[in-house]
Amino acid sequence: MKKWILIAVLAVFAGIVRARATDMDDVKKRMADRLPTLNKLKTELIIGEDNQAFLAVKGDISEDDQKSVDAENADRAFVYEKIASATGASIEKVRTRRAEQIAEKSQPGLWLQKADGTWYKKEK
């Protein structure tokens, strides 16, 4: 009897792991699909990267582009939660570190937000 319970538990766990992998694969695909739109909005200075590694609207934005920004932020929140859960770090630490990485890798001229909340355009 115990053997069957163990097999059932392992089967459920395997299904959960597969579902999580699929969720993350879906998130990665959605994020990759949105990237050209978001990069365009960044270079047009309509959106920027805030100090918590989310996108912030800095200019006039269409309804469709706002939906893209909202969807990206939702997917980023999902990813940050997964990273925090996997590493034992707080979500705040994960977001702060990711914001620092984004700022380092960003192209010059794009909107970024400092830790103190002030916005600036990245210089060369």
N, CA, C and O atoms as a MOPAC input file, in Angstrom:
PM7 MOZYME 1SCF
protein

 N      0.82600 1    -1.19700 1     0.00000 1
 C      0.00000 1     0.00000 1     0.00000 1
 C      0.86600 1     1.25600 1     0.00000 1
 O      0.61000 1     2.19200 1    -0.75800 1
 N      1.89400 1     1.27500 1     0.85400 1
 C      2.76100 1     2.44500 1     0.93500 1
 C      3.45700 1     2.70800 1    -0.39300 1
 O      3.67600 1     3.85800 1    -0.77200 1
 N      3.80400 1     1.63200 1    -1.09600 1
 C      4.47200 1     1.76200 1    -2.38500 1
 C      3.58100 1     2.51800 1    -3.37200 1
 O      4.06900 1     3.36700 1    -4.11900 1
 N      2.30200 1     2.22200 1    -3.38100 1
 C      1.36900 1     2.87800 1    -4.29700 1
 C      1.19100 1     4.35000 1    -3.93400 1
 O      1.04700 1     5.19700 1    -4.81500 1
 N      1.20000 1     4.64600 1    -2.66400 1
 C      1.09500 1     6.04800 1    -2.23300 1
 C      2.32800 1     6.82000 1    -2.69200 1
 O      2.21700 1     7.93700 1    -3.19600 1
 N      3.49200 1     6.22400 1    -2.51500 1
 C      4.72800 1     6.86800 1    -2.95200 1
 C      4.71300 1     7.09400 1    -4.45700 1
 O      5.09700 1     8.16600 1    -4.92400 1
 N      4.27800 1     6.11100 1    -5.21100 1
 C      4.19500 1     6.25200 1    -6.67200 1
 C      3.22400 1     7.37000 1    -7.03400 1
 O      3.50500 1     8.16700 1    -7.92900 1
 N      2.09800 1     7.43400 1    -6.35400 1
 C      1.11300 1     8.48500 1    -6.63100 1
 C      1.68700 1     9.86000 1    -6.31300 1
 O      1.50100 1    10.80400 1    -7.08000 1
 N      2.38000 1     9.97700 1    -5.18800 1
 C      2.98400 1    11.25800 1    -4.81700 1
 C      4.03000 1    11.67200 1    -5.84100 1
 O      4.07600 1    12.83100 1    -6.25200 1
 N      4.86400 1    10.73200 1    -6.25100 1
 C      5.88700 1    11.03600 1    -7.25100 1
 C      5.26400 1    11.44000 1    -8.58500 1
 O      5.77200 1    12.33800 1    -9.25800 1
 N      4.18300 1    10.79300 1    -8.96500 1
 C      3.50600 1    11.13400 1   -10.21800 1
 C      2.93600 1    12.55000 1   -10.16300 1
 O      3.04800 1    13.31200 1   -11.12300 1
 N      2.32600 1    12.89100 1    -9.03300 1
 C      1.79200 1    14.24900 1    -8.86500 1
 C      2.93000 1    15.26500 1    -8.90300 1
 O      2.82200 1    16.28700 1    -9.58000 1
 N      4.01900 1    14.99700 1    -8.18400 1
 C      5.17100 1    15.90200 1    -8.15500 1
 C      5.74700 1    16.08300 1    -9.55200 1
 O      6.07200 1    17.20400 1    -9.94400 1
 N      5.87900 1    14.99300 1   -10.31000 1
 C      6.39900 1    15.07700 1   -11.67600 1
 C      5.49400 1    15.94500 1   -12.53700 1
 O      5.97600 1    16.72100 1   -13.36200 1
 N      4.19400 1    15.81900 1   -12.35000 1
 C      3.25600 1    16.65600 1   -13.09700 1
 C      3.39800 1    18.12200 1   -12.74700 1
 O      3.31000 1    18.98200 1   -13.62300 1
 N      3.61600 1    18.41600 1   -11.47100 1
 C      3.80300 1    19.80500 1   -11.04300 1
 C      5.07900 1    20.37600 1   -11.64000 1
 O      5.07800 1    21.50300 1   -12.13400 1
 N      6.16600 1    19.61500 1   -11.60200 1
 C      7.43100 1    20.07500 1   -12.16500 1
 C      7.27600 1    20.34000 1   -13.65300 1
 O      7.75000 1    21.36000 1   -14.15200 1
 N      6.61600 1    19.43200 1   -14.37200 1
 C      6.38400 1    19.63200 1   -15.80100 1
 C      5.54800 1    20.88500 1   -16.03900 1
 O      5.84300 1    21.66100 1   -16.94800 1
 N      4.51500 1    21.08700 1   -15.23600 1
 C      3.65200 1    22.26300 1   -15.39800 1
 C      4.44500 1    23.53700 1   -15.16000 1
 O      4.27100 1    24.51400 1   -15.88800 1
 N      5.31200 1    23.54500 1   -14.15300 1
 C      6.13100 1    24.73000 1   -13.88900 1
 C      7.07900 1    25.00500 1   -15.03500 1
 O      7.26500 1    26.15700 1   -15.42600 1
 N      7.68800 1    23.94900 1   -15.58300 1
 C      8.59900 1    24.13000 1   -16.71200 1
 C      7.83200 1    24.68500 1   -17.90300 1
 O      8.31700 1    25.57700 1   -18.59900 1
 N      6.64700 1    24.16400 1   -18.13400 1
 C      5.82700 1    24.65500 1   -19.23400 1
 C      5.43400 1    26.10400 1   -18.99800 1
 O      5.47200 1    26.91700 1   -19.92100 1
 N      5.05400 1    26.43500 1   -17.76000 1
 C      4.71300 1    27.82200 1   -17.44900 1
 C      5.88700 1    28.73700 1   -17.77400 1
 O      5.70800 1    29.77500 1   -18.41200 1
 N      7.08200 1    28.36000 1   -17.34000 1
 C      8.25700 1    29.19300 1   -17.57000 1
 C      8.56900 1    29.27300 1   -19.06200 1
 O      8.94700 1    30.33600 1   -19.55400 1
 N      8.41700 1    28.16500 1   -19.78700 1
 C      8.62400 1    28.19000 1   -21.23200 1
 C      7.63600 1    29.14300 1   -21.89700 1
 O      8.00300 1    29.89800 1   -22.79800 1
 N      6.38800 1    29.10400 1   -21.45300 1
 C      5.36700 1    30.00300 1   -21.99800 1
 C      5.71800 1    31.46300 1   -21.71200 1
 O      5.57800 1    32.32600 1   -22.57800 1
 N      6.16900 1    31.72300 1   -20.50000 1
 C      6.54500 1    33.08800 1   -20.11400 1
 C      7.70500 1    33.56500 1   -20.97200 1
 O      7.67300 1    34.68200 1   -21.48800 1
 N      8.71700 1    32.74400 1   -21.13000 1
 C      9.88900 1    33.12100 1   -21.94300 1
 C      9.47800 1    33.43800 1   -23.37200 1
 O      9.96400 1    34.40100 1   -23.96400 1
 N      8.57700 1    32.62300 1   -23.92900 1
 C      8.12800 1    32.85700 1   -25.30700 1
 C      7.35800 1    34.16700 1   -25.41300 1
 O      7.58000 1    34.95000 1   -26.33700 1
 N      6.46000 1    34.40400 1   -24.47600 1
 C      5.69400 1    35.65000 1   -24.50600 1
 C      6.62800 1    36.86000 1   -24.39200 1
 O      6.46400 1    37.85200 1   -25.10200 1
 N      7.60300 1    36.76200 1   -23.49400 1
 C      8.53600 1    37.87100 1   -23.30000 1
 C      9.36100 1    38.11000 1   -24.57100 1
 O      9.58800 1    39.25500 1   -24.96300 1
 N      9.79900 1    37.03800 1   -25.20200 1
 C     10.57000 1    37.16700 1   -26.44300 1
 C      9.71000 1    37.77500 1   -27.55100 1
 O     10.19000 1    38.59300 1   -28.33500 1
 N      8.45100 1    37.37800 1   -27.61500 1
 C      7.54400 1    37.90700 1   -28.63600 1
 C      7.29200 1    39.40900 1   -28.45400 1
 O      7.11900 1    40.13400 1   -29.43400 1
 N      7.27000 1    39.87300 1   -27.20000 1
 C      7.01800 1    41.29600 1   -26.91500 1
 C      8.25500 1    42.17200 1   -27.06900 1
 O      8.13500 1    43.39100 1   -27.19500 1
 N      9.42200 1    41.58000 1   -27.06100 1
 C     10.66700 1    42.34400 1   -27.01000 1
 C     10.79300 1    43.41400 1   -28.09300 1
 O     11.18100 1    44.53700 1   -27.76900 1
 N     10.48900 1    43.13000 1   -29.35500 1
 C     10.61500 1    44.19500 1   -30.37200 1
 C      9.73100 1    45.41500 1   -30.06400 1
 O     10.16300 1    46.55600 1   -30.22700 1
 N      8.51900 1    45.16900 1   -29.62800 1
 C      7.60700 1    46.26900 1   -29.28400 1
 C      8.15300 1    47.06900 1   -28.11100 1
 O      8.16100 1    48.29900 1   -28.14400 1
 N      8.60700 1    46.37800 1   -27.08300 1
 C      9.11600 1    47.07400 1   -25.89700 1
 C     10.40300 1    47.83700 1   -26.19700 1
 O     10.59500 1    48.94800 1   -25.70100 1
 N     11.27900 1    47.25300 1   -27.00100 1
 C     12.50100 1    47.96700 1   -27.37300 1
 C     12.18800 1    49.23700 1   -28.15600 1
 O     12.84500 1    50.26200 1   -27.97500 1
 N     11.19400 1    49.16500 1   -29.01800 1
 C     10.76700 1    50.34800 1   -29.78000 1
 C     10.24200 1    51.42500 1   -28.82800 1
 O     10.58200 1    52.60000 1   -28.96500 1
 N      9.41800 1    51.02100 1   -27.87400 1
 C      8.88100 1    51.97800 1   -26.90600 1
 C      9.98600 1    52.59400 1   -26.05100 1
 O      9.91300 1    53.76700 1   -25.68600 1
 N     10.99800 1    51.80700 1   -25.73600 1
 C     12.13200 1    52.33400 1   -24.96200 1
 C     12.91300 1    53.36700 1   -25.77200 1
 O     13.23900 1    54.44100 1   -25.26600 1
 N     13.21100 1    53.04000 1   -27.02400 1
 C     13.99900 1    53.97200 1   -27.84100 1
 C     13.20600 1    55.23400 1   -28.17000 1
 O     13.79300 1    56.28800 1   -28.41700 1
 N     11.89100 1    55.13700 1   -28.17600 1
 C     11.03900 1    56.31400 1   -28.38500 1
 C     10.81600 1    57.07600 1   -27.07800 1
 O     10.11200 1    58.08600 1   -27.05700 1
 N     11.41900 1    56.58700 1   -25.98700 1
 C     11.34000 1    57.19900 1   -24.65200 1
 C      9.91900 1    57.24000 1   -24.09600 1
 O      9.57300 1    58.12600 1   -23.31400 1
 N      9.10700 1    56.27900 1   -24.50500 1
 C      7.74300 1    56.16700 1   -24.01000 1
 C      7.71600 1    55.36600 1   -22.70900 1
 O      6.88400 1    55.61700 1   -21.83700 1
 N      8.62800 1    54.40600 1   -22.58300 1
 C      8.72900 1    53.62200 1   -21.35900 1
 C     10.17500 1    53.59500 1   -20.88100 1
 O     11.10700 1    53.84700 1   -21.64400 1
 N     10.33500 1    53.28300 1   -19.60400 1
 C     11.66400 1    53.13100 1   -19.03500 1
 C     11.67300 1    51.97700 1   -18.05800 1
 O     10.64100 1    51.37200 1   -17.76800 1
 N     12.86000 1    51.68500 1   -17.55800 1
 C     13.04900 1    50.60700 1   -16.58200 1
 C     13.11900 1    51.21800 1   -15.18900 1
 O     13.98600 1    52.04800 1   -14.91700 1
 N     12.21000 1    50.81300 1   -14.30500 1
 C     12.23100 1    51.39200 1   -12.96300 1
 C     13.21200 1    50.65300 1   -12.05300 1
 O     13.83000 1    49.66800 1   -12.45700 1
 N     13.34300 1    51.13900 1   -10.83100 1
 C     14.34000 1    50.60000 1    -9.91400 1
 C     13.91900 1    49.28600 1    -9.25000 1
 O     14.61400 1    48.78600 1    -8.36600 1
 N     12.78900 1    48.73400 1    -9.67100 1
 C     12.33800 1    47.42800 1    -9.19700 1
 C     12.24700 1    46.42200 1   -10.35100 1
 O     11.62200 1    45.36900 1   -10.22700 1
 N     12.88700 1    46.77400 1   -11.48300 1
 C     12.96100 1    45.90000 1   -12.66200 1
 C     11.61600 1    45.68300 1   -13.34500 1
 O     11.35400 1    44.62300 1   -13.91400 1
 N     10.77600 1    46.69900 1   -13.27700 1
 C      9.53000 1    46.70300 1   -14.02900 1
 C      9.55700 1    47.86100 1   -15.02000 1
 O     10.34600 1    48.79600 1   -14.87900 1
 N      8.69400 1    47.78800 1   -16.01500 1
 C      8.57600 1    48.86500 1   -16.98300 1
 C      7.64700 1    49.94300 1   -16.44500 1
 O      6.64400 1    49.64800 1   -15.79500 1
 N      7.99000 1    51.18800 1   -16.72200 1
 C      7.16300 1    52.32100 1   -16.31500 1
 C      6.89900 1    53.18400 1   -17.54100 1
 O      7.78400 1    53.38700 1   -18.37200 1
 N      5.69200 1    53.68000 1   -17.64500 1
 C      5.31100 1    54.54100 1   -18.75900 1
 C      5.80400 1    55.95600 1   -18.47200 1
 O      5.55100 1    56.51500 1   -17.40400 1
 N      6.51200 1    56.52200 1   -19.44700 1
 C      7.09900 1    57.86000 1   -19.29700 1
 C      6.51800 1    58.85200 1   -20.30900 1
 O      6.81000 1    60.04500 1   -20.23400 1
 N      5.71500 1    58.38300 1   -21.23400 1
 C      5.16000 1    59.26400 1   -22.26300 1
 C      3.79000 1    58.77300 1   -22.68900 1
 O      3.22200 1    57.86200 1   -22.08800 1
 N      3.26900 1    59.39800 1   -23.74400 1
 C      1.96400 1    58.99100 1   -24.26100 1
 C      2.06800 1    57.59000 1   -24.85100 1
 O      3.00000 1    57.27600 1   -25.59000 1
 N      1.09700 1    56.76300 1   -24.51000 1
 C      1.15200 1    55.35600 1   -24.92700 1
 C     -0.21200 1    54.91400 1   -25.43000 1
 O     -1.24400 1    55.31300 1   -24.89100 1
 N     -0.20700 1    54.08900 1   -26.46300 1
 C     -1.45800 1    53.56700 1   -27.00300 1
 C     -2.00100 1    52.47800 1   -26.08100 1
 O     -1.29100 1    51.95100 1   -25.22500 1
 N     -3.25000 1    52.16400 1   -26.27700 1
 C     -3.87600 1    51.12300 1   -25.46100 1
 C     -3.19800 1    49.76700 1   -25.67600 1
 O     -2.95400 1    49.03000 1   -24.72000 1
 N     -2.89500 1    49.44300 1   -26.93900 1
 C     -2.22700 1    48.17100 1   -27.23400 1
 C     -0.83700 1    48.10800 1   -26.61200 1
 O     -0.44400 1    47.07500 1   -26.06900 1
 N     -0.09100 1    49.20900 1   -26.68700 1
 C      1.23900 1    49.23000 1   -26.09000 1
 C      1.15500 1    49.14100 1   -24.56500 1
 O      2.00700 1    48.51600 1   -23.93300 1
 N      0.14300 1    49.75800 1   -23.97800 1
 C     -0.04800 1    49.65400 1   -22.52700 1
 C     -0.31600 1    48.20900 1   -22.13700 1
 O      0.17200 1    47.74000 1   -21.10900 1
 N     -1.08600 1    47.50700 1   -22.95000 1
 C     -1.35100 1    46.09000 1   -22.67700 1
 C     -0.04900 1    45.28600 1   -22.73000 1
 O      0.15300 1    44.37500 1   -21.92800 1
 N      0.82600 1    45.62300 1   -23.67000 1
 C      2.12300 1    44.94000 1   -23.75800 1
 C      2.96500 1    45.19900 1   -22.52000 1
 O      3.59600 1    44.28300 1   -21.99100 1
 N      2.97800 1    46.43600 1   -22.06000 1
 C      3.73100 1    46.79400 1   -20.85500 1
 C      3.15800 1    46.05000 1   -19.64800 1
 O      3.90800 1    45.48900 1   -18.84900 1
 N      1.84900 1    46.04700 1   -19.51700 1
 C      1.20600 1    45.36100 1   -18.38800 1
 C      1.49800 1    43.86600 1   -18.40900 1
 O      1.78700 1    43.26900 1   -17.37100 1
 N      1.42400 1    43.26300 1   -19.58900 1
 C      1.69100 1    41.82900 1   -19.71300 1
 C      3.15800 1    41.52300 1   -19.38400 1
 O      3.45600 1    40.53000 1   -18.72000 1
 N      4.05200 1    42.36800 1   -19.84400 1
 C      5.47600 1    42.18000 1   -19.53700 1
 C      5.73000 1    42.26400 1   -18.03600 1
 O      6.44700 1    41.43700 1   -17.47200 1
 N      5.14000 1    43.26400 1   -17.39800 1
 C      5.33100 1    43.40800 1   -15.95500 1
 C      4.76000 1    42.21300 1   -15.18800 1
 O      5.33600 1    41.78400 1   -14.18800 1
 N      3.64300 1    41.68400 1   -15.64700 1
 C      3.05800 1    40.50400 1   -14.99800 1
 C      3.98300 1    39.29700 1   -15.16000 1
 O      4.19300 1    38.54000 1   -14.21200 1
 N      4.52700 1    39.12100 1   -16.35100 1
 C      5.44400 1    38.00400 1   -16.56600 1
 C      6.74000 1    38.18900 1   -15.78100 1
 O      7.28400 1    37.21900 1   -15.25300 1
 N      7.23300 1    39.40400 1   -15.70000 1
 C      8.43100 1    39.65700 1   -14.90100 1
 C      8.16900 1    39.33500 1   -13.43300 1
 O      9.02100 1    38.74400 1   -12.76800 1
 N      7.01400 1    39.71200 1   -12.92700 1
 C      6.67800 1    39.41000 1   -11.53200 1
 C      6.68500 1    37.90300 1   -11.29700 1
 O      7.17500 1    37.43600 1   -10.26800 1
 N      6.14800 1    37.14800 1   -12.23700 1
 C      6.13700 1    35.69100 1   -12.15100 1
 C      7.56800 1    35.14800 1   -12.09000 1
 O      7.88200 1    34.30200 1   -11.25300 1
 N      8.42600 1    35.63800 1   -12.97700 1
 C      9.82100 1    35.18700 1   -13.01900 1
 C     10.54300 1    35.53500 1   -11.72200 1
 O     11.26100 1    34.70300 1   -11.16700 1
 N     10.35400 1    36.75600 1   -11.24000 1
 C     11.03100 1    37.17400 1   -10.00400 1
 C     10.58900 1    36.31300 1    -8.81600 1
 O     11.40200 1    35.97400 1    -7.95700 1
 N      9.31400 1    35.96500 1    -8.77000 1
 C      8.81400 1    35.09500 1    -7.70500 1
 C      9.46200 1    33.71700 1    -7.77900 1
 O      9.83200 1    33.14300 1    -6.75500 1
 N      9.59800 1    33.19300 1    -8.98700 1
 C     10.22500 1    31.87900 1    -9.16500 1
 C     11.69200 1    31.92400 1    -8.74600 1
 O     12.17600 1    31.00200 1    -8.09100 1
 N     12.39600 1    32.98100 1    -9.11600 1
 C     13.80300 1    33.11200 1    -8.74300 1
 C     13.92800 1    33.21600 1    -7.22700 1
 O     14.77400 1    32.55300 1    -6.62700 1
 N     13.10500 1    34.02900 1    -6.61500 1
 C     13.14800 1    34.18700 1    -5.15600 1
 C     12.87600 1    32.85400 1    -4.46800 1
 O     13.55800 1    32.49400 1    -3.50900 1
 N     11.89600 1    32.13700 1    -4.95000 1
 C     11.54900 1    30.84300 1    -4.36800 1
 C     12.69400 1    29.84300 1    -4.51900 1
 O     12.99600 1    29.08300 1    -3.59800 1
 N     13.31800 1    29.85400 1    -5.67700 1
 C     14.38900 1    28.88600 1    -5.94100 1
 C     15.67600 1    29.20700 1    -5.18300 1
 O     16.43200 1    28.30300 1    -4.82700 1
 N     15.92300 1    30.49600 1    -4.93800 1
 C     17.19200 1    30.89100 1    -4.31700 1
 C     17.07900 1    31.18600 1    -2.83100 1
 O     18.08700 1    31.23800 1    -2.12600 1
 N     15.85800 1    31.38000 1    -2.35400 1
 C     15.67500 1    31.75100 1    -0.95300 1
 C     15.86100 1    33.23300 1    -0.70200 1
 O     15.77900 1    33.68300 1     0.44100 1
 N     16.10900 1    33.99300 1    -1.74800 1
 C     16.24500 1    35.44700 1    -1.62100 1
 C     14.85800 1    36.08500 1    -1.55700 1
 O     13.87200 1    35.49800 1    -2.00100 1
 N     14.79900 1    37.28300 1    -1.00300 1
 C     13.52500 1    37.99500 1    -0.98400 1
 C     13.22000 1    38.49200 1    -2.40000 1
 O     14.12100 1    38.70800 1    -3.21100 1
 N     11.93200 1    38.66400 1    -2.67000 1
 C     11.53000 1    39.18500 1    -3.97700 1
 C     12.11900 1    40.57800 1    -4.18100 1
 O     12.54100 1    40.91700 1    -5.28700 1
 N     12.15200 1    41.37800 1    -3.13100 1
 C     12.71600 1    42.72700 1    -3.22700 1
 C     14.17600 1    42.67700 1    -3.65600 1
 O     14.60700 1    43.47200 1    -4.49200 1
 N     14.93900 1    41.74800 1    -3.08800 1
 C     16.35400 1    41.60400 1    -3.44000 1
 C     16.49800 1    41.16400 1    -4.89200 1
 O     17.35800 1    41.66900 1    -5.61300 1
 N     15.66400 1    40.23200 1    -5.32000 1
 C     15.69700 1    39.76000 1    -6.70300 1
 C     15.40500 1    40.91500 1    -7.65200 1
 O     16.11100 1    41.09700 1    -8.64300 1
 N     14.36500 1    41.69800 1    -7.35500 1
 C     13.99500 1    42.81400 1    -8.24100 1
 C     15.07500 1    43.88600 1    -8.25800 1
 O     15.41100 1    44.41000 1    -9.31900 1
 N     15.61600 1    44.21300 1    -7.10100 1
 C     16.65200 1    45.24100 1    -7.03000 1
 C     17.88500 1    44.82100 1    -7.82200 1
 O     18.44700 1    45.61500 1    -8.57700 1
 N     18.30000 1    43.57400 1    -7.64700 1
 C     19.47200 1    43.08100 1    -8.37100 1
 C     19.20600 1    43.05900 1    -9.86900 1
 O     20.07800 1    43.41800 1   -10.66000 1
 N     18.01000 1    42.64100 1   -10.26400 1
 C     17.67800 1    42.61400 1   -11.69000 1
 C     17.63900 1    44.02700 1   -12.25600 1
 O     18.07500 1    44.23800 1   -13.38800 1
 N     17.13800 1    44.98600 1   -11.51400 1
 C     17.12300 1    46.37900 1   -11.97000 1
 C     18.54900 1    46.87100 1   -12.20300 1
 O     18.81100 1    47.58300 1   -13.17200 1
 N     19.46600 1    46.49600 1   -11.32100 1
 C     20.86800 1    46.87700 1   -11.49300 1
 C     21.44600 1    46.26000 1   -12.76200 1
 O     22.17500 1    46.92100 1   -13.50100 1
 N     21.12100 1    44.99200 1   -13.01500 1
 C     21.60000 1    44.32100 1   -14.22500 1
 C     21.04200 1    44.97900 1   -15.48800 1
 O     21.76400 1    45.17500 1   -16.46600 1
 N     19.76600 1    45.31400 1   -15.45600 1
 C     19.14400 1    45.96200 1   -16.61100 1
 C     19.81400 1    47.30800 1   -16.87300 1
 O     20.10800 1    47.64000 1   -18.02200 1
 N     20.05800 1    48.08200 1   -15.81800 1
 C     20.70300 1    49.39000 1   -15.97400 1
 C     22.10000 1    49.24900 1   -16.57600 1
 O     22.49300 1    50.03300 1   -17.44000 1
 N     22.83800 1    48.25700 1   -16.12200 1
 C     24.19000 1    48.03500 1   -16.64500 1
 C     24.17200 1    47.69900 1   -18.12400 1
 O     25.03700 1    48.15200 1   -18.87400 1
 N     23.19600 1    46.90900 1   -18.55400 1
 C     23.14500 1    46.42000 1   -19.93000 1
 C     22.38800 1    47.34200 1   -20.88700 1
 O     22.45500 1    47.15600 1   -22.10200 1
 N     21.67700 1    48.32100 1   -20.35900 1
 C     20.85200 1    49.19100 1   -21.20500 1
 C     21.70200 1    50.03800 1   -22.13500 1
 O     22.84400 1    50.38400 1   -21.83300 1
 N     21.11400 1    50.35600 1   -23.26500 1
 C     21.77100 1    51.22600 1   -24.23300 1
 C     21.74700 1    52.66600 1   -23.72600 1
 O     20.85200 1    53.04400 1   -22.97000 1
 N     22.71200 1    53.45800 1   -24.13200 1
 C     22.68400 1    54.88200 1   -23.78200 1
 C     21.42100 1    55.55600 1   -24.32600 1
 O     20.90100 1    55.18300 1   -25.37800 1
 N     20.95300 1    56.54200 1   -23.59300 1
 C     19.81300 1    57.33700 1   -24.03000 1
 C     18.46200 1    56.84900 1   -23.55400 1
 O     17.45400 1    57.51200 1   -23.79600 1
 N     18.41000 1    55.70300 1   -22.88100 1
 C     17.13000 1    55.16000 1   -22.42900 1
 C     16.83000 1    55.59700 1   -21.00300 1
 O     17.73400 1    55.89800 1   -20.22500 1
 N     15.52800 1    55.62500 1   -20.67300 1
 C     15.10200 1    55.99000 1   -19.33000 1
 C     15.39900 1    54.87400 1   -18.33500 1
 O     15.07400 1    53.71000 1   -18.56600 1
 N     16.02600 1    55.25600 1   -17.21900 1
 C     16.27600 1    54.35100 1   -16.10200 1
 C     15.95700 1    55.08900 1   -14.81400 1
 O     15.98700 1    56.31900 1   -14.76700 1
 N     15.65600 1    54.34000 1   -13.78400 1
 C     15.34300 1    54.94600 1   -12.49200 1
 C     16.39500 1    54.53700 1   -11.46900 1
 O     16.71200 1    53.35700 1   -11.31800 1
 N     16.92700 1    55.52700 1   -10.77600 1
 C     17.90400 1    55.27300 1    -9.71800 1
 C     17.19800 1    54.69700 1    -8.49400 1
 O     15.97300 1    54.75100 1    -8.38800 1
 N     17.98100 1    54.14900 1    -7.57700 1
 C     17.43600 1    53.57800 1    -6.34700 1
 C     16.63300 1    54.60000 1    -5.54300 1
 O     15.68600 1    54.24000 1    -4.84400 1
 N     17.01800 1    55.88300 1    -5.64500 1
 C     16.31200 1    56.92800 1    -4.88600 1
 C     15.03000 1    57.40100 1    -5.57000 1
 O     14.34100 1    58.28100 1    -5.05500 1
 N     14.70600 1    56.81800 1    -6.73400 1
 C     13.46600 1    57.15500 1    -7.43100 1
 C     13.59900 1    58.18200 1    -8.53700 1
 O     12.63800 1    58.40300 1    -9.27500 1
 N     14.75000 1    58.81900 1    -8.68200 1
 C     14.92300 1    59.80200 1    -9.74700 1
 C     15.16900 1    59.10100 1   -11.08500 1
 O     15.81400 1    58.05500 1   -11.15600 1
 N     14.64000 1    59.70800 1   -12.12500 1
 C     14.78500 1    59.17300 1   -13.47600 1
 C     15.92300 1    59.87800 1   -14.18600 1
 O     16.18100 1    61.05800 1   -13.95200 1
 N     16.60500 1    59.14000 1   -15.05800 1
 C     17.69600 1    59.71700 1   -15.85400 1
 C     17.78900 1    58.95300 1   -17.15900 1
 O     17.32900 1    57.81800 1   -17.27800 1
 N     18.40000 1    59.61300 1   -18.13900 1
 C     18.69700 1    58.93200 1   -19.39400 1
 C     20.13700 1    58.45300 1   -19.30300 1
 O     21.04700 1    59.22000 1   -18.98900 1
 N     20.32000 1    57.18800 1   -19.57900 1
 C     21.65300 1    56.60700 1   -19.46700 1
 C     22.61000 1    57.27500 1   -20.43600 1
 O     22.29700 1    57.48000 1   -21.60900 1
 N     23.77800 1    57.60800 1   -19.92100 1
 C     24.83700 1    58.16300 1   -20.75200 1
 C     25.73300 1    57.03300 1   -21.23000 1
 O     25.61200 1    55.89000 1   -20.78800 1
 N     26.61800 1    57.36800 1   -22.12500 1
 C     27.53200 1    56.35100 1   -22.67700 1
 C     28.42400 1    55.75300 1   -21.65500 1
 O     29.23900 1    54.88900 1   -21.97700 1

